[in-house]
XYZ file of C-alpha atoms in Angstrom:
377
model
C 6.601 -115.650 203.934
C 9.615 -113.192 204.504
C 10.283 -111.641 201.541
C 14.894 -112.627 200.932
C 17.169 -110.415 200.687
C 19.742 -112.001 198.240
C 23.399 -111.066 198.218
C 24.824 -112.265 194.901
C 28.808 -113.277 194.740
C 30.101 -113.942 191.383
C 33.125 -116.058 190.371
C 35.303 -113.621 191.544
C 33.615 -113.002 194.490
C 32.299 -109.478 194.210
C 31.650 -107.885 197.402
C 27.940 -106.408 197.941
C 27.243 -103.827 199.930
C 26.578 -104.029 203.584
C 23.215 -103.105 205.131
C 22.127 -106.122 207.887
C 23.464 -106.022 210.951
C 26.561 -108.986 211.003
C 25.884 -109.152 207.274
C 29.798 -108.346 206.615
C 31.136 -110.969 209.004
C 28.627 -113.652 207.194
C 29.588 -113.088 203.997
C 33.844 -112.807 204.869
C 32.622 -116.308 206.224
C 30.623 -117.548 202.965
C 33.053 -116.047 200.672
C 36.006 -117.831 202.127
C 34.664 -121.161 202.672
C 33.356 -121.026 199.038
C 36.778 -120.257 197.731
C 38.213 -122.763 199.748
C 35.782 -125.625 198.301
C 36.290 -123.927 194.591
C 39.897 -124.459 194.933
C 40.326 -127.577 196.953
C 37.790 -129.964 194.815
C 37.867 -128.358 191.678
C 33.819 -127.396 191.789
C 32.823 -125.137 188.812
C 29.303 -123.376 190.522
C 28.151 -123.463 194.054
C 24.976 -121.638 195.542
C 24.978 -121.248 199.215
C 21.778 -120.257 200.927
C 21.780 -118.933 204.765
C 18.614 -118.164 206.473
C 18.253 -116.215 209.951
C 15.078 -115.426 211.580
C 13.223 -116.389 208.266
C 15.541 -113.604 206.565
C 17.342 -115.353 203.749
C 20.924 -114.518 201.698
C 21.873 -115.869 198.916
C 25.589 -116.041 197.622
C 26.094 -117.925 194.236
C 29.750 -118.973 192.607
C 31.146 -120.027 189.526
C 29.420 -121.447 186.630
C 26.411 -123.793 186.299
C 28.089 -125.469 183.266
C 31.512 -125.615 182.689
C 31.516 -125.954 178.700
C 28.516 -122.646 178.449
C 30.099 -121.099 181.278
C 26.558 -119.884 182.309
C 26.902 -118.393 186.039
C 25.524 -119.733 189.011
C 22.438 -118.150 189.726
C 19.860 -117.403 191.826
C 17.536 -119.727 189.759
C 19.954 -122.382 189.207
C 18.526 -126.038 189.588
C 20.933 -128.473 192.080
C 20.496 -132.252 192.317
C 20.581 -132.360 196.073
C 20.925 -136.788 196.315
C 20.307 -137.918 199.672
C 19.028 -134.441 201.151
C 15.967 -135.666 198.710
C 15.233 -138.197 201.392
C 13.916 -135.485 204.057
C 11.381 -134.700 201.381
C 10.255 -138.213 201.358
C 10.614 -137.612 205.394
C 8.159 -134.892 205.006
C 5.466 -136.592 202.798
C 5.149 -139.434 205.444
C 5.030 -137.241 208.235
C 1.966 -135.805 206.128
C 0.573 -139.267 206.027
C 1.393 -140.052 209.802
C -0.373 -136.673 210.534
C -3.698 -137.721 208.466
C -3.626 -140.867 210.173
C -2.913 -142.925 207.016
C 0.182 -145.022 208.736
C 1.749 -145.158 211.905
C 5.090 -145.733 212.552
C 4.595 -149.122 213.581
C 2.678 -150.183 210.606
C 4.001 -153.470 208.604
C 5.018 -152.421 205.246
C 2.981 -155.321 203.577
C 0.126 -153.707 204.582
C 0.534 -151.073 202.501
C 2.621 -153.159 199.411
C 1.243 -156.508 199.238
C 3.309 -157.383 196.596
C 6.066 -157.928 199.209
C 3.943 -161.271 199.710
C 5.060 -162.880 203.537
C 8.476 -162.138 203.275
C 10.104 -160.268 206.131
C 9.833 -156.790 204.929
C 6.219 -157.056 204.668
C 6.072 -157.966 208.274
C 8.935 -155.264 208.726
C 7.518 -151.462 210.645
C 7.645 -148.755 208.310
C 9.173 -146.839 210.763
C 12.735 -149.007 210.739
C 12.604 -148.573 206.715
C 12.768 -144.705 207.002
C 15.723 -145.046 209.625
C 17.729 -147.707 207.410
C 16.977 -149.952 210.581
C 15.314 -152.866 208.698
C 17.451 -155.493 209.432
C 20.587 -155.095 206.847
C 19.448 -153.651 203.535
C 21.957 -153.039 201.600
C 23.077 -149.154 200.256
C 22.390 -149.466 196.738
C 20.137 -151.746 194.662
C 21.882 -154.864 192.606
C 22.698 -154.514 188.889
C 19.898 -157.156 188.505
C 17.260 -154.423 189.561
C 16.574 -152.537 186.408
C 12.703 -151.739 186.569
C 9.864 -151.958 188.731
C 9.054 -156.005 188.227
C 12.700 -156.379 189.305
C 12.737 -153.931 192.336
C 9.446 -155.831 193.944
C 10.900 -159.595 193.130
C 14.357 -158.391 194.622
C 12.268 -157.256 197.730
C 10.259 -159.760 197.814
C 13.076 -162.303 198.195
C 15.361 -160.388 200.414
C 16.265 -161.899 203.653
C 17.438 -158.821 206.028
C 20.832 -159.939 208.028
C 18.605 -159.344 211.312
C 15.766 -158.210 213.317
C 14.650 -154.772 212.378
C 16.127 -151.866 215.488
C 19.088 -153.375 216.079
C 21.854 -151.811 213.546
C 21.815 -148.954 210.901
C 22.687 -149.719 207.444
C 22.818 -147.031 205.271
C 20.719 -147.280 202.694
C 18.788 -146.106 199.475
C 16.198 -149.212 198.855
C 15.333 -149.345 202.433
C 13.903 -145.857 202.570
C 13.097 -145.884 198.797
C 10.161 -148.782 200.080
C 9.614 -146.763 202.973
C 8.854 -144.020 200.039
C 6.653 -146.438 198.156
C 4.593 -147.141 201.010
C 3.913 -143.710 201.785
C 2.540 -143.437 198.359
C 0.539 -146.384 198.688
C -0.959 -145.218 202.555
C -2.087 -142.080 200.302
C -3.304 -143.755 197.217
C -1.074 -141.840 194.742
C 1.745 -141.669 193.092
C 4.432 -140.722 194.822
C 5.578 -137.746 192.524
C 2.542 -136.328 192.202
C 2.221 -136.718 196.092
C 5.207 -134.651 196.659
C 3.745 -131.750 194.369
C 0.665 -132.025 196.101
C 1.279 -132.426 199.652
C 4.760 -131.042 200.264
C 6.076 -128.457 197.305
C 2.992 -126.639 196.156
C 2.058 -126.340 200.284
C 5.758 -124.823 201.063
C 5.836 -122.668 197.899
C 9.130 -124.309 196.195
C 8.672 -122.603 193.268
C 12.156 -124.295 191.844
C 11.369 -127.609 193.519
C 11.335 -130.802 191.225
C 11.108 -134.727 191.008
C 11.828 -133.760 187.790
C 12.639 -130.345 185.924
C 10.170 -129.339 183.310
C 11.335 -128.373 180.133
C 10.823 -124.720 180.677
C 13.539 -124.793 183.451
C 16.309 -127.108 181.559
C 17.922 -124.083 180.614
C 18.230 -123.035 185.097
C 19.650 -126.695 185.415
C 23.175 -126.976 186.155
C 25.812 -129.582 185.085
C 27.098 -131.970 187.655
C 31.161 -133.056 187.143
C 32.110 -136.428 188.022
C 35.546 -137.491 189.426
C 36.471 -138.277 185.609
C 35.590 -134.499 184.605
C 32.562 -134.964 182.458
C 29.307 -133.371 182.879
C 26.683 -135.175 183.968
C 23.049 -135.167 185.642
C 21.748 -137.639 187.125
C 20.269 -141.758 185.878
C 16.807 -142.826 186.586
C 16.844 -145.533 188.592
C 14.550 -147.967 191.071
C 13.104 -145.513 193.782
C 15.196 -143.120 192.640
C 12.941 -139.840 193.017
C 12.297 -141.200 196.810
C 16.333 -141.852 197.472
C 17.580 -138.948 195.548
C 15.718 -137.189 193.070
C 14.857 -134.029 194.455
C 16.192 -131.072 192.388
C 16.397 -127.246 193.870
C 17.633 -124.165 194.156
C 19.413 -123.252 197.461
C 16.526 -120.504 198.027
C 14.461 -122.753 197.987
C 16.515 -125.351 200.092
C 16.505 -122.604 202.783
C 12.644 -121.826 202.425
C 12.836 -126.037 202.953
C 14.611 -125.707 206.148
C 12.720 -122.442 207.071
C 9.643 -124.493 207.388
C 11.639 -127.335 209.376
C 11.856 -124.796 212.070
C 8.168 -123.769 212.112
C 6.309 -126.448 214.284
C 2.874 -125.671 212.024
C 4.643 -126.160 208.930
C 2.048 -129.056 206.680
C -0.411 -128.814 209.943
C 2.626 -130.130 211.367
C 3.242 -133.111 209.176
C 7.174 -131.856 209.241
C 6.927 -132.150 213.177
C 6.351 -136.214 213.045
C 9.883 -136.134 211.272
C 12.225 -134.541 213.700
C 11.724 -137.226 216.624
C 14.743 -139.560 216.713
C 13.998 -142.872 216.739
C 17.519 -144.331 217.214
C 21.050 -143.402 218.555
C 23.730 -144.318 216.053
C 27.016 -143.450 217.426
C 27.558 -139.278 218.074
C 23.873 -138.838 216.427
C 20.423 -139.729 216.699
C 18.627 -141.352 213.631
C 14.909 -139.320 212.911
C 13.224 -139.700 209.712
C 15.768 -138.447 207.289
C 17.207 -135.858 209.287
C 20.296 -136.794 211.763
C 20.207 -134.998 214.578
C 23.555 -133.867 217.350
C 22.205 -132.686 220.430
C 25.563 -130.489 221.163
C 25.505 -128.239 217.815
C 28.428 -126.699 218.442
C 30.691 -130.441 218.701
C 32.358 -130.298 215.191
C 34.262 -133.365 216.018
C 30.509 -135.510 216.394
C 29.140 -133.588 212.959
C 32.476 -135.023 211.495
C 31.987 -138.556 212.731
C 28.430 -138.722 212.066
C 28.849 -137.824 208.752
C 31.890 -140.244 207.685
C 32.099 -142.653 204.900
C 31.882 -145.214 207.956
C 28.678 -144.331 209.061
C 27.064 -144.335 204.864
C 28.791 -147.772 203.952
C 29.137 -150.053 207.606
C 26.235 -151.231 209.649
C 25.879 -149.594 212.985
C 24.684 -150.706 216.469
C 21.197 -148.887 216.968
C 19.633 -147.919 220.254
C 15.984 -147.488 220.316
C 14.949 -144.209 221.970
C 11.011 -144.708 223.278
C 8.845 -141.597 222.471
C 11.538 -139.049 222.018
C 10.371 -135.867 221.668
C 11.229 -133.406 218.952
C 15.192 -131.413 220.169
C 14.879 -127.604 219.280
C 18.244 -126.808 220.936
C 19.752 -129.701 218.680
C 21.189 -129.614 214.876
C 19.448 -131.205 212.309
C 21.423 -132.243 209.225
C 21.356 -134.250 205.581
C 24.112 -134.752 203.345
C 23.320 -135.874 199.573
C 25.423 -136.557 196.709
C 25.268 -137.481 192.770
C 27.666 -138.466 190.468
C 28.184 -135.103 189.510
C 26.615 -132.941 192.685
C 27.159 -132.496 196.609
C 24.293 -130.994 198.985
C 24.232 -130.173 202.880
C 21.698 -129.030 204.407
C 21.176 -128.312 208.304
C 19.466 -126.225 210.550
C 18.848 -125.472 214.358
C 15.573 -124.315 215.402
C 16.156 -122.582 218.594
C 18.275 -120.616 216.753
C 16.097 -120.574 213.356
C 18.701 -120.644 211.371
C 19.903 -123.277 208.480
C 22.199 -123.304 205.518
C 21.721 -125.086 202.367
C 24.939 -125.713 200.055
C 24.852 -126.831 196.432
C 27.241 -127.822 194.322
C 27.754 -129.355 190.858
C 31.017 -131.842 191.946
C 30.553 -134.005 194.653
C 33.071 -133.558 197.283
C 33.986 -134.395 200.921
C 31.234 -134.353 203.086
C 33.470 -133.039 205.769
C 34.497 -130.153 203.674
C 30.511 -129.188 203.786
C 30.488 -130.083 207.398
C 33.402 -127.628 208.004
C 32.330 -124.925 206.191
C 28.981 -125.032 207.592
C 30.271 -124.402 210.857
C 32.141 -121.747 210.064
C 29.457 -119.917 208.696
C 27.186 -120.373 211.340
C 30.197 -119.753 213.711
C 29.883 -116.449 212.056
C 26.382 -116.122 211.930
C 26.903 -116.541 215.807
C 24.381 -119.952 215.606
C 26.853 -121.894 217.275
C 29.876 -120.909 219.885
């Protein structure tokens, strides 16, 4: 692994000195689209990771609580939401590697408590892409423990055939989650130590954050200014419940872009399986096949495309895009993630905040940077 080189910013953005090649014009371009986030959204800490030719930089912002007014951090802890859901990505593409589950694989197969109703009968593969046939983004209030989530599965009639639209959604790939467990006989927590955080070396990696790193966690704030982290919930750890530092975010993406990465278990993720609109749907990841097209990132990642169903194209044995970009938003209440990368250019970002905001002021800012890191034209 290459060892980081970490330039630190502080709240007042302190400038380090220079000693990479470009390293100047990538921090002028972290620096400012930090401040601009800081000041726009009100965000007390961000951390924003950029890695180049597995050489990694580290800029951190602000505070990690408001009330302590502890500073961001290398070793501050991020709720990342949604990003969490390429980690679930990744432990299936470990079981799809194994041979545990194929794509095509009925989920009742692998969760018979799903009885005959159509999810059971429903491919695993159109669970992971939110193509199952309507589910909706969030469970109902009346789902409030596991006996709950499996009855409310059990009895949910999808608006449609599975592959024809995209809806959005946590349960869907929360069950696509569960059945990866199941395919490996575990539990799906200690799956993702096993198989995908010990193997990648994410030293600041959780499911949840043992109480010898509660002190490195940072305070979300929600839209009504209190701090907050975030609620257990049904399928929660699958959906969102990934927390990390944006080194090791990076180190994450770093071994997106390294086709041996889990014997290539990561590799089974990047194929897209559907086009949705300006992007094509792989497992987790999103994927633009025109990097530099801010106007598609922008689309792709709208409010539109999280909360409306979308017509879904099948795409038959797709391979794998290196000159493409690969990309996850995630939110909390209190926290807002982006992560992306492009392989033939091996290099990714991670940003982490604690306030969720815009996810086309991440989109915008990632750009620039890799604008600057000269990633993208």
């Amino acid at each position: 692994m290459t060892r980081s080189r970490a330039l630190v910013a502080s709240a007042v953005l302190f400038v380090a000195p220079q000693a990479l090649a470009g390293e100047a014009e990538i921090k002028a371009a972290v620096d400012a689209a930090a401040r601009t986030i800081m000041q726009q959204h009100d965000v007390p800490g961000l951390a924003i990771a950029v890695t180049q030719n597995g050489e990694r930089h580290l800029f951190n912002y602000g505070v990690a609580a408001r009330d302590s007014g502890l500073p961001v951090t290398d070793d501050t802890i991020f709720e990342i939401g949604s990003v969490s859901k390429t980690f679930t990505a990744a432990l299936g593409g470990v079981a799809m590697h194994k041979g545990l589950m194929k794509a095509e694989d009925p989920a009742g197969g692998f969760l018979p408590w799903l009885g005959d109703s159509a999810l059971a009968r429903t491919p695993v593969m159109n669970l992971a892409t939110y193509t199952a046939g309507g589910l909706p983004l969030q469970f109902p209030d009346s789902v409030t423990d596991d006996a709950s989530m499996q009855a409310w599965f059990a009895g949910s009639k999808p608006k449609g055939a599975p592959g024809h639209s995209r809806q959005y959604s946590n349960p869907s790939i929360g069950l696509y989650g569960a059945a990866v467990a199941a395919a490996m006989d575990g539990d799906f927590a200690a799956l993702m130590q096993r198989e995908v955080i010990q193997p990648l070396e994410l030293q600041s990696t959780f499911t949840h954050v043992p109480d010898e790193r509660m002190d490195d966690y940072a305070w979300g704030l929600n839209r009504d200014g209190r701090q907050v982290r975030v609620n257990p919930g049904a399928l929660d750890t699958q959906a969102y419940g990934i927390k990390t530092t944006a080194s090791d975010l990076a180190l994450f993406l770093e071994a997106q872009m390294d086709a041996g990465s889990l014997d290539g278990g990561l590799a089974q993720t990047h194929k897209p399986q559907f086009q949705v609109g300006p992007m094509l749907q792989a497992y987790g990841w999103e994927i633009y096949e025109d990097p530099a097209d801010l106007d598609a990132l922008l689309a792709g990642n709208s409010t539109d495309m999280a909360m409306k169903a979308q017509d879904a194209r099948p795409l038959d044995t797709e391979p794998p895009l290196p000159h493409a970009l690969y990309n996850k938003t995630g939110s909390t209440a209190g926290f807002g993630a982006y992560a992306v990368f492009l392989p033939d250019r091996q290099a990714g970002i991670a940003i982490l905040a604690n306030r969720n905001y815009p996810n086309a002021d991440r989109i915008r800012a990632a750009h620039t940077i890799l604008q600057a890191m000269g990633a993208i034209d």
